[in-house]
Amino acid sequence: MRVKLLSSLRRLAAMNPFIVDLAFGAAVAAITLTFMFSVGGAEAGYAERPLDAVGVALTLVANLVLAWRRRAPITVLAISCAAALVFHLAGYDSRFNEVAPLLALYTVASRWRPAVSLPCVLPMAAGWWHAAFLAPPDFAWPNILQVSIMVAVAWTFGNSTRMLVERNKQLAHLTGRLRQEQEDKARRAVTEERVRIARELHDVVAHHMSVIVLQAGLARYVFGTDPATARGALTTIADTGSEAMGEMRRLLSVLRIEANDDADGYDPAPGLQRLEQLVERVNSAGLPVKMSITGAVRPLPPGIDLCAYRIVQESLTNVLKHAGPATATVSLHYGAELELRVTDDGSGPAVTPEGDGHGLIGMRERVKLYGGTVTAASKPSGGFEVSVTLPLASPTVDDHPSESSSQ
């Protein structure tokens, strides 16, 4: 029952603070009048005039004005202090009508900074000191001390409330800014992830579809005259399509992975360990490829491994699409940096930096992510060259040449 009553009062205070303050002022006025009537009028040493209609009116004014304390706190303090001062100067009991000004002072301190609220303490304290001197002489100075302490406490509590409210507003503002920054960061992360996925899709689709298109054209050209070559081309198409489906399935599986899923069930991203398979597939598509690996071959970080593989894949795809009849060379060197170079001797149209397609843009984005460098330009002797360096951790063993080649 008590909980429901408090909850109802809180809702009422939130809906209409004026009604709550009016009820509070009326309650203070009623309690004050009850005590004033209970003392039986004038009491020796405290009052020279018994309570009458004027005294009741002044008491109602001093207390009921609290209903407007939230709307005009300084005005309410002035009216309440003036009514109490007139009440005391008229000779009524000096022990009453002091609570309302105290509450009004608390409201002023809770709404205004010290530059405004501190000057309001003086008239409030002066009224209370005047009432203290109207008491019997033996109680005058103890009353002044008590009054001074109560006024200081009221102002201190009010000012502390103001500081707490301001601090809460600042925290709410900072919380809003933090939430906005988190939302912006989440949107940037989504955008970056979309770009990464688009880059992966481009690398997968462009390479495999280029091989499939070339092999399909070859099979159609020799279908009636060279069935063996046509069957080989169709086999390459089937293998390439199967591999493309596998990589697409891996990428889509990563998109569907949940926080509590078992990541071991997903195929690993391709890396340089599959480079020979890539070279064989491009060879079967009609592009002779030479491969050279030097330095201390060692496992690479997954991100750099995938980056290097995709760069070789995209470079060979560009040779297939643009170089015409040509021979490509893939060179890798493991040292303090991974040096990767893909060249061709074709005569197809050169890809210039001003005309970068999605492939070269994707290369630069990948390499930039790992702090490397990439150059792509036509060679003076003909053909095209892509050169990439990717920083690596220091090798655990001394570099030594261990060349391997395939054609």
mmCIF file of C-alpha atoms in Angstrom, residues 41-373:
data_model
loop_
_atom_site.group_PDB
_atom_site.id
_atom_site.type_symbol
_atom_site.label_atom_id
_atom_site.label_comp_id
_atom_site.label_asym_id
_atom_site.label_seq_id
_atom_site.Cartn_x
_atom_site.Cartn_y
_atom_site.Cartn_z
ATOM 1 C CA GLY A 41 -2.282 33.217 21.778
ATOM 2 C CA ALA A 42 0.377 35.504 23.198
ATOM 3 C CA GLU A 43 3.071 33.853 25.263
ATOM 4 C CA ALA A 44 5.385 35.780 27.540
ATOM 5 C CA GLY A 45 8.671 36.662 25.885
ATOM 6 C CA TYR A 46 7.678 35.559 22.362
ATOM 7 C CA ALA A 47 4.581 37.462 21.329
ATOM 8 C CA GLU A 48 3.037 40.797 22.158
ATOM 9 C CA ARG A 49 -0.118 40.298 20.131
ATOM 10 C CA PRO A 50 -2.460 37.310 20.054
ATOM 11 C CA LEU A 51 -3.200 35.590 16.768
ATOM 12 C CA ASP A 52 -6.057 37.190 14.837
ATOM 13 C CA ALA A 53 -7.322 37.343 11.262
ATOM 14 C CA VAL A 54 -4.397 39.504 10.108
ATOM 15 C CA GLY A 55 -1.909 37.039 11.578
ATOM 16 C CA VAL A 56 -3.684 34.126 9.882
ATOM 17 C CA ALA A 57 -3.650 35.991 6.549
ATOM 18 C CA LEU A 58 0.063 36.739 6.826
ATOM 19 C CA THR A 59 0.725 33.094 7.710
ATOM 20 C CA LEU A 60 -1.232 31.885 4.663
ATOM 21 C CA VAL A 61 0.640 34.309 2.375
ATOM 22 C CA ALA A 62 4.053 33.297 3.741
ATOM 23 C CA ASN A 63 3.350 29.589 3.192
ATOM 24 C CA LEU A 64 0.944 29.257 0.246
ATOM 25 C CA VAL A 65 3.292 31.286 -1.962
ATOM 26 C CA LEU A 66 5.483 28.137 -2.046
ATOM 27 C CA ALA A 67 3.139 26.844 -4.757
ATOM 28 C CA TRP A 68 5.054 29.083 -7.231
ATOM 29 C CA ARG A 69 8.550 28.242 -5.964
ATOM 30 C CA ARG A 70 9.546 26.342 -9.145
ATOM 31 C CA ARG A 71 8.258 29.043 -11.501
ATOM 32 C CA ALA A 72 9.650 32.154 -9.734
ATOM 33 C CA PRO A 73 11.904 31.076 -6.849
ATOM 34 C CA ILE A 74 13.447 34.504 -6.143
ATOM 35 C CA THR A 75 10.048 36.220 -6.131
ATOM 36 C CA VAL A 76 8.620 33.530 -3.844
ATOM 37 C CA LEU A 77 11.562 33.967 -1.458
ATOM 38 C CA ALA A 78 11.028 37.743 -1.361
ATOM 39 C CA ILE A 79 7.267 37.450 -0.703
ATOM 40 C CA SER A 80 7.696 34.753 1.940
ATOM 41 C CA CYS A 81 10.441 36.688 3.770
ATOM 42 C CA ALA A 82 8.418 39.931 3.611
ATOM 43 C CA ALA A 83 5.273 38.268 4.969
ATOM 44 C CA ALA A 84 7.240 36.662 7.816
ATOM 45 C CA LEU A 85 8.970 39.950 8.643
ATOM 46 C CA VAL A 86 5.665 41.840 8.743
ATOM 47 C CA PHE A 87 4.244 39.025 10.881
ATOM 48 C CA HIS A 88 7.037 39.445 13.426
ATOM 49 C CA LEU A 89 7.050 43.272 13.340
ATOM 50 C CA ALA A 90 3.302 43.235 14.053
ATOM 51 C CA GLY A 91 4.047 41.555 17.362
ATOM 52 C CA TYR A 92 2.930 38.017 16.610
ATOM 53 C CA ASP A 93 4.794 34.969 17.944
ATOM 54 C CA SER A 94 8.395 35.202 16.628
ATOM 55 C CA ARG A 95 8.855 31.424 16.627
ATOM 56 C CA PHE A 96 6.571 30.866 13.611
ATOM 57 C CA ASN A 97 6.553 31.460 9.822
ATOM 58 C CA GLU A 98 10.252 30.705 9.394
ATOM 59 C CA VAL A 99 10.029 27.323 7.626
ATOM 60 C CA ALA A 100 8.570 28.659 4.349
ATOM 61 C CA PRO A 101 11.395 31.192 3.739
ATOM 62 C CA LEU A 102 13.908 28.430 4.474
ATOM 63 C CA LEU A 103 12.347 26.189 1.798
ATOM 64 C CA ALA A 104 12.218 29.107 -0.631
ATOM 65 C CA LEU A 105 15.939 29.735 -0.071
ATOM 66 C CA TYR A 106 16.668 26.060 -0.782
ATOM 67 C CA THR A 107 14.767 26.365 -4.081
ATOM 68 C CA VAL A 108 16.703 29.497 -5.100
ATOM 69 C CA ALA A 109 20.041 27.799 -4.343
ATOM 70 C CA SER A 110 18.985 24.698 -6.300
ATOM 71 C CA ARG A 111 18.064 26.750 -9.396
ATOM 72 C CA TRP A 112 20.673 29.550 -9.532
ATOM 73 C CA ARG A 113 24.447 29.699 -9.342
ATOM 74 C CA PRO A 114 26.113 31.116 -6.190
ATOM 75 C CA ALA A 115 26.524 34.544 -7.844
ATOM 76 C CA VAL A 116 22.733 34.891 -7.656
ATOM 77 C CA SER A 117 21.754 32.650 -4.737
ATOM 78 C CA LEU A 118 24.318 33.865 -2.181
ATOM 79 C CA PRO A 119 23.005 37.478 -2.110
ATOM 80 C CA CYS A 120 19.550 36.036 -1.410
ATOM 81 C CA VAL A 121 20.858 34.548 1.839
ATOM 82 C CA LEU A 122 21.267 37.987 3.464
ATOM 83 C CA PRO A 123 17.583 39.100 3.596
ATOM 84 C CA MET A 124 16.593 35.585 4.648
ATOM 85 C CA ALA A 125 19.160 35.548 7.483
ATOM 86 C CA ALA A 126 18.292 39.123 8.513
ATOM 87 C CA GLY A 127 14.640 38.157 8.969
ATOM 88 C CA TRP A 128 15.564 35.171 11.076
ATOM 89 C CA TRP A 129 18.047 37.180 13.162
ATOM 90 C CA HIS A 130 15.376 39.783 13.801
ATOM 91 C CA ALA A 131 13.029 37.043 15.022
ATOM 92 C CA ALA A 132 15.801 35.683 17.265
ATOM 93 C CA PHE A 133 16.248 39.054 18.963
ATOM 94 C CA LEU A 134 12.498 39.157 19.703
ATOM 95 C CA ALA A 135 12.923 36.089 21.919
ATOM 96 C CA PRO A 136 13.817 36.407 25.631
ATOM 97 C CA PRO A 137 17.353 37.791 26.071
ATOM 98 C CA ASP A 138 18.674 34.517 27.476
ATOM 99 C CA PHE A 139 17.841 32.711 24.206
ATOM 100 C CA ALA A 140 18.811 35.430 21.722
ATOM 101 C CA TRP A 141 22.393 34.444 20.904
ATOM 102 C CA PRO A 142 21.767 30.660 20.893
ATOM 103 C CA ASN A 143 18.857 31.308 18.541
ATOM 104 C CA ILE A 144 21.060 33.426 16.268
ATOM 105 C CA LEU A 145 23.637 30.615 16.088
ATOM 106 C CA GLN A 146 20.947 28.045 15.396
ATOM 107 C CA VAL A 147 19.362 30.231 12.725
ATOM 108 C CA SER A 148 22.707 30.869 11.021
ATOM 109 C CA ILE A 149 23.467 27.154 10.892
ATOM 110 C CA MET A 150 20.035 26.326 9.458
ATOM 111 C CA VAL A 151 20.309 29.015 6.777
ATOM 112 C CA ALA A 152 23.804 27.786 5.796
ATOM 113 C CA VAL A 153 22.595 24.171 5.646
ATOM 114 C CA ALA A 154 19.572 25.107 3.503
ATOM 115 C CA TRP A 155 21.748 27.004 1.011
ATOM 116 C CA THR A 156 24.381 24.250 0.947
ATOM 117 C CA PHE A 157 21.811 21.534 0.254
ATOM 118 C CA GLY A 158 20.214 23.635 -2.465
ATOM 119 C CA ASN A 159 23.533 24.393 -4.152
ATOM 120 C CA SER A 160 24.549 20.711 -3.950
ATOM 121 C CA THR A 161 21.264 19.763 -5.625
ATOM 122 C CA ARG A 162 21.937 22.267 -8.411
ATOM 123 C CA MET A 163 25.437 20.863 -8.966
ATOM 124 C CA LEU A 164 24.074 17.323 -9.023
ATOM 125 C CA VAL A 165 21.441 18.262 -11.600
ATOM 126 C CA GLU A 166 24.035 19.985 -13.782
ATOM 127 C CA ARG A 167 26.365 17.011 -13.488
ATOM 128 C CA ASN A 168 23.552 14.656 -14.472
ATOM 129 C CA LYS A 169 22.792 16.838 -17.497
ATOM 130 C CA GLN A 170 26.453 16.750 -18.492
ATOM 131 C CA LEU A 171 26.535 12.974 -18.073
ATOM 132 C CA ALA A 172 23.365 12.657 -20.141
ATOM 133 C CA HIS A 173 24.949 14.827 -22.847
ATOM 134 C CA LEU A 174 28.157 12.803 -22.789
ATOM 135 C CA THR A 175 26.148 9.583 -22.877
ATOM 136 C CA GLY A 176 24.279 10.845 -25.919
ATOM 137 C CA ARG A 177 27.530 11.788 -27.631
ATOM 138 C CA LEU A 178 29.054 8.408 -26.774
ATOM 139 C CA ARG A 179 25.993 6.615 -28.128
ATOM 140 C CA GLN A 180 26.171 8.672 -31.312
ATOM 141 C CA GLU A 181 29.887 7.922 -31.696
ATOM 142 C CA GLN A 182 29.218 4.225 -31.176
ATOM 143 C CA GLU A 183 26.479 4.308 -33.816
ATOM 144 C CA ASP A 184 28.805 6.149 -36.213
ATOM 145 C CA LYS A 185 31.545 3.623 -35.500
ATOM 146 C CA ALA A 186 29.120 0.755 -36.129
ATOM 147 C CA ARG A 187 28.032 2.316 -39.425
ATOM 148 C CA ARG A 188 31.670 2.757 -40.472
ATOM 149 C CA ALA A 189 32.377 -0.852 -39.541
ATOM 150 C CA VAL A 190 29.412 -1.995 -41.649
ATOM 151 C CA THR A 191 30.622 0.102 -44.590
ATOM 152 C CA GLU A 192 34.164 -1.227 -44.279
ATOM 153 C CA GLU A 193 32.854 -4.779 -44.086
ATOM 154 C CA ARG A 194 30.742 -4.231 -47.196
ATOM 155 C CA VAL A 195 33.810 -2.947 -49.042
ATOM 156 C CA ARG A 196 35.823 -5.958 -47.889
ATOM 157 C CA ILE A 197 33.093 -8.374 -48.980
ATOM 158 C CA ALA A 198 32.756 -6.599 -52.332
ATOM 159 C CA ARG A 199 36.523 -6.889 -52.825
ATOM 160 C CA GLU A 200 36.451 -10.598 -51.993
ATOM 161 C CA LEU A 201 33.534 -11.194 -54.367
ATOM 162 C CA HIS A 202 35.307 -9.299 -57.137
ATOM 163 C CA ASP A 203 38.496 -11.324 -56.691
ATOM 164 C CA VAL A 204 36.643 -14.631 -56.684
ATOM 165 C CA VAL A 205 34.210 -13.935 -59.524
ATOM 166 C CA ALA A 206 36.569 -12.041 -61.852
ATOM 167 C CA HIS A 207 39.301 -14.669 -61.804
ATOM 168 C CA HIS A 208 37.199 -17.807 -62.049
ATOM 169 C CA MET A 209 34.781 -16.388 -64.607
ATOM 170 C CA SER A 210 37.678 -15.235 -66.788
ATOM 171 C CA VAL A 211 39.064 -18.786 -66.824
ATOM 172 C CA ILE A 212 35.613 -20.259 -67.498
ATOM 173 C CA VAL A 213 34.895 -17.847 -70.376
ATOM 174 C CA LEU A 214 38.263 -18.546 -72.044
ATOM 175 C CA GLN A 215 37.925 -22.303 -71.677
ATOM 176 C CA ALA A 216 34.317 -22.236 -72.908
ATOM 177 C CA GLY A 217 35.403 -20.308 -76.002
ATOM 178 C CA LEU A 218 38.196 -22.822 -76.625
ATOM 179 C CA ALA A 219 35.843 -25.781 -76.218
ATOM 180 C CA ARG A 220 33.326 -24.299 -78.631
ATOM 181 C CA TYR A 221 36.074 -23.570 -81.168
ATOM 182 C CA VAL A 222 37.555 -27.107 -81.186
ATOM 183 C CA PHE A 223 34.406 -29.064 -80.256
ATOM 184 C CA GLY A 224 34.042 -30.670 -83.695
ATOM 185 C CA THR A 225 37.701 -30.943 -84.689
ATOM 186 C CA ASP A 226 39.550 -31.771 -81.454
ATOM 187 C CA PRO A 227 37.279 -33.577 -78.964
ATOM 188 C CA ALA A 228 40.177 -34.284 -76.573
ATOM 189 C CA THR A 229 41.032 -30.582 -76.238
ATOM 190 C CA ALA A 230 37.335 -29.764 -75.853
ATOM 191 C CA ARG A 231 36.979 -32.351 -73.082
ATOM 192 C CA GLY A 232 40.044 -30.904 -71.326
ATOM 193 C CA ALA A 233 38.566 -27.417 -71.542
ATOM 194 C CA LEU A 234 35.250 -28.642 -70.132
ATOM 195 C CA THR A 235 37.114 -30.383 -67.299
ATOM 196 C CA THR A 236 38.893 -27.119 -66.489
ATOM 197 C CA ILE A 237 35.536 -25.316 -66.557
ATOM 198 C CA ALA A 238 34.043 -27.842 -64.144
ATOM 199 C CA ASP A 239 37.023 -27.669 -61.761
ATOM 200 C CA THR A 240 37.144 -23.875 -61.862
ATOM 201 C CA GLY A 241 33.387 -23.576 -61.305
ATOM 202 C CA SER A 242 33.603 -26.015 -58.404
ATOM 203 C CA GLU A 243 36.410 -24.019 -56.814
ATOM 204 C CA ALA A 244 34.495 -20.769 -57.328
ATOM 205 C CA MET A 245 31.442 -22.293 -55.659
ATOM 206 C CA GLY A 246 33.620 -23.420 -52.765
ATOM 207 C CA GLU A 247 35.043 -19.946 -52.227
ATOM 208 C CA MET A 248 31.594 -18.373 -52.548
ATOM 209 C CA ARG A 249 30.245 -20.857 -50.018
ATOM 210 C CA ARG A 250 33.098 -20.030 -47.643
ATOM 211 C CA LEU A 251 32.422 -16.312 -47.950
ATOM 212 C CA LEU A 252 28.674 -16.712 -47.413
ATOM 213 C CA SER A 253 29.312 -18.993 -44.442
ATOM 214 C CA VAL A 254 31.431 -16.299 -42.824
ATOM 215 C CA LEU A 255 28.550 -13.837 -43.304
ATOM 216 C CA ARG A 256 26.166 -16.201 -41.513
ATOM 217 C CA ILE A 257 28.476 -17.099 -38.628
ATOM 218 C CA GLU A 258 27.103 -16.405 -35.142
ATOM 219 C CA ALA A 259 29.051 -15.535 -32.002
ATOM 220 C CA ASN A 260 28.480 -19.003 -30.529
ATOM 221 C CA ASP A 261 29.026 -20.945 -33.763
ATOM 222 C CA ASP A 262 31.919 -23.336 -34.158
ATOM 223 C CA ALA A 263 34.254 -21.565 -36.577
ATOM 224 C CA ASP A 264 36.196 -24.790 -37.178
ATOM 225 C CA GLY A 265 33.406 -25.925 -39.483
ATOM 226 C CA TYR A 266 34.243 -23.288 -42.114
ATOM 227 C CA ASP A 267 36.843 -23.640 -44.825
ATOM 228 C CA PRO A 268 39.960 -21.502 -44.323
ATOM 229 C CA ALA A 269 40.626 -18.567 -46.600
ATOM 230 C CA PRO A 270 42.987 -19.308 -49.500
ATOM 231 C CA GLY A 271 46.667 -18.445 -49.151
ATOM 232 C CA LEU A 272 50.008 -18.898 -50.866
ATOM 233 C CA GLN A 273 49.900 -22.628 -50.124
ATOM 234 C CA ARG A 274 47.334 -22.808 -52.956
ATOM 235 C CA LEU A 275 49.465 -20.780 -55.351
ATOM 236 C CA GLU A 276 50.516 -23.812 -57.404
ATOM 237 C CA GLN A 277 46.855 -24.756 -57.933
ATOM 238 C CA LEU A 278 46.170 -21.220 -59.107
ATOM 239 C CA VAL A 279 49.091 -21.331 -61.533
ATOM 240 C CA GLU A 280 47.974 -24.724 -62.914
ATOM 241 C CA ARG A 281 44.449 -23.421 -63.475
ATOM 242 C CA VAL A 282 45.736 -20.360 -65.343
ATOM 243 C CA ASN A 283 48.076 -22.596 -67.358
ATOM 244 C CA SER A 284 45.111 -24.719 -68.391
ATOM 245 C CA ALA A 285 43.284 -21.543 -69.444
ATOM 246 C CA GLY A 286 45.991 -20.953 -72.062
ATOM 247 C CA LEU A 287 48.330 -18.581 -70.232
ATOM 248 C CA PRO A 288 51.822 -20.023 -69.579
ATOM 249 C CA VAL A 289 52.971 -19.027 -66.103
ATOM 250 C CA LYS A 290 56.447 -19.317 -64.594
ATOM 251 C CA MET A 291 56.774 -19.251 -60.827
ATOM 252 C CA SER A 292 59.860 -18.448 -58.766
ATOM 253 C CA ILE A 293 60.131 -18.546 -54.958
ATOM 254 C CA THR A 294 63.267 -17.412 -53.100
ATOM 255 C CA GLY A 295 64.203 -16.789 -49.499
ATOM 256 C CA ALA A 296 63.276 -18.656 -46.322
ATOM 257 C CA VAL A 297 59.749 -19.859 -46.990
ATOM 258 C CA ARG A 298 57.707 -19.696 -43.786
ATOM 259 C CA PRO A 299 54.092 -19.434 -42.659
ATOM 260 C CA LEU A 300 52.631 -15.946 -42.988
ATOM 261 C CA PRO A 301 49.992 -14.176 -40.906
ATOM 262 C CA PRO A 302 46.544 -15.115 -42.296
ATOM 263 C CA GLY A 303 45.723 -11.580 -43.456
ATOM 264 C CA ILE A 304 48.974 -11.102 -45.362
ATOM 265 C CA ASP A 305 48.738 -14.647 -46.761
ATOM 266 C CA LEU A 306 45.269 -13.961 -48.181
ATOM 267 C CA CYS A 307 46.368 -10.523 -49.419
ATOM 268 C CA ALA A 308 49.327 -11.962 -51.359
ATOM 269 C CA TYR A 309 47.199 -14.731 -52.866
ATOM 270 C CA ARG A 310 44.491 -12.323 -54.003
ATOM 271 C CA ILE A 311 47.041 -9.981 -55.577
ATOM 272 C CA VAL A 312 48.564 -12.828 -57.615
ATOM 273 C CA GLN A 313 45.080 -14.013 -58.548
ATOM 274 C CA GLU A 314 43.944 -10.557 -59.674
ATOM 275 C CA SER A 315 47.195 -9.900 -61.567
ATOM 276 C CA LEU A 316 46.940 -13.161 -63.520
ATOM 277 C CA THR A 317 43.269 -12.466 -64.210
ATOM 278 C CA ASN A 318 44.223 -9.085 -65.689
ATOM 279 C CA VAL A 319 46.826 -10.771 -67.885
ATOM 280 C CA LEU A 320 44.192 -13.219 -69.128
ATOM 281 C CA LYS A 321 41.768 -10.421 -69.884
ATOM 282 C CA HIS A 322 44.037 -7.719 -71.290
ATOM 283 C CA ALA A 323 47.465 -8.997 -72.351
ATOM 284 C CA GLY A 324 46.515 -11.161 -75.304
ATOM 285 C CA PRO A 325 49.030 -13.903 -76.192
ATOM 286 C CA ALA A 326 51.614 -13.675 -73.427
ATOM 287 C CA THR A 327 53.682 -15.448 -70.824
ATOM 288 C CA ALA A 328 53.395 -14.458 -67.145
ATOM 289 C CA THR A 329 55.954 -14.718 -64.387
ATOM 290 C CA VAL A 330 55.179 -14.835 -60.655
ATOM 291 C CA SER A 331 58.104 -14.133 -58.325
ATOM 292 C CA LEU A 332 58.063 -14.350 -54.517
ATOM 293 C CA HIS A 333 60.899 -13.491 -52.138
ATOM 294 C CA TYR A 334 60.694 -14.091 -48.373
ATOM 295 C CA GLY A 335 62.881 -11.709 -46.416
ATOM 296 C CA ALA A 336 62.289 -8.874 -43.999
ATOM 297 C CA GLU A 337 59.461 -8.115 -46.437
ATOM 298 C CA LEU A 338 57.464 -10.307 -48.741
ATOM 299 C CA GLU A 339 58.352 -9.131 -52.248
ATOM 300 C CA LEU A 340 55.830 -10.169 -54.861
ATOM 301 C CA ARG A 341 56.085 -9.442 -58.575
ATOM 302 C CA VAL A 342 53.793 -10.492 -61.434
ATOM 303 C CA THR A 343 54.935 -9.591 -64.957
ATOM 304 C CA ASP A 344 53.876 -10.452 -68.474
ATOM 305 C CA ASP A 345 55.247 -9.859 -71.960
ATOM 306 C CA GLY A 346 51.893 -9.335 -73.650
ATOM 307 C CA SER A 347 50.887 -6.597 -76.023
ATOM 308 C CA GLY A 348 47.393 -5.955 -74.789
ATOM 309 C CA PRO A 349 46.141 -2.544 -73.596
ATOM 310 C CA ALA A 350 48.052 -1.270 -70.573
ATOM 311 C CA VAL A 351 46.216 -0.455 -67.381
ATOM 312 C CA THR A 352 47.309 2.966 -66.173
ATOM 313 C CA PRO A 353 46.810 4.514 -62.771
ATOM 314 C CA GLU A 354 44.355 6.977 -64.342
ATOM 315 C CA GLY A 355 42.265 4.071 -65.559
ATOM 316 C CA ASP A 356 42.378 1.749 -62.567
ATOM 317 C CA GLY A 357 39.612 -0.777 -62.496
ATOM 318 C CA HIS A 358 38.192 -2.405 -59.403
ATOM 319 C CA GLY A 359 41.023 -4.955 -59.432
ATOM 320 C CA LEU A 360 43.908 -2.501 -59.048
ATOM 321 C CA ILE A 361 41.914 -0.410 -56.570
ATOM 322 C CA GLY A 362 41.311 -3.555 -54.519
ATOM 323 C CA MET A 363 45.040 -4.372 -54.632
ATOM 324 C CA ARG A 364 45.976 -0.943 -53.299
ATOM 325 C CA GLU A 365 43.378 -1.158 -50.524
ATOM 326 C CA ARG A 366 44.605 -4.592 -49.444
ATOM 327 C CA VAL A 367 48.277 -3.594 -49.452
ATOM 328 C CA LYS A 368 47.607 -0.304 -47.646
ATOM 329 C CA LEU A 369 45.820 -2.225 -44.894
ATOM 330 C CA TYR A 370 49.067 -4.070 -44.055
ATOM 331 C CA GLY A 371 51.423 -1.112 -44.477
ATOM 332 C CA GLY A 372 52.895 -2.286 -47.788
ATOM 333 C CA THR A 373 53.503 -0.672 -51.163
#
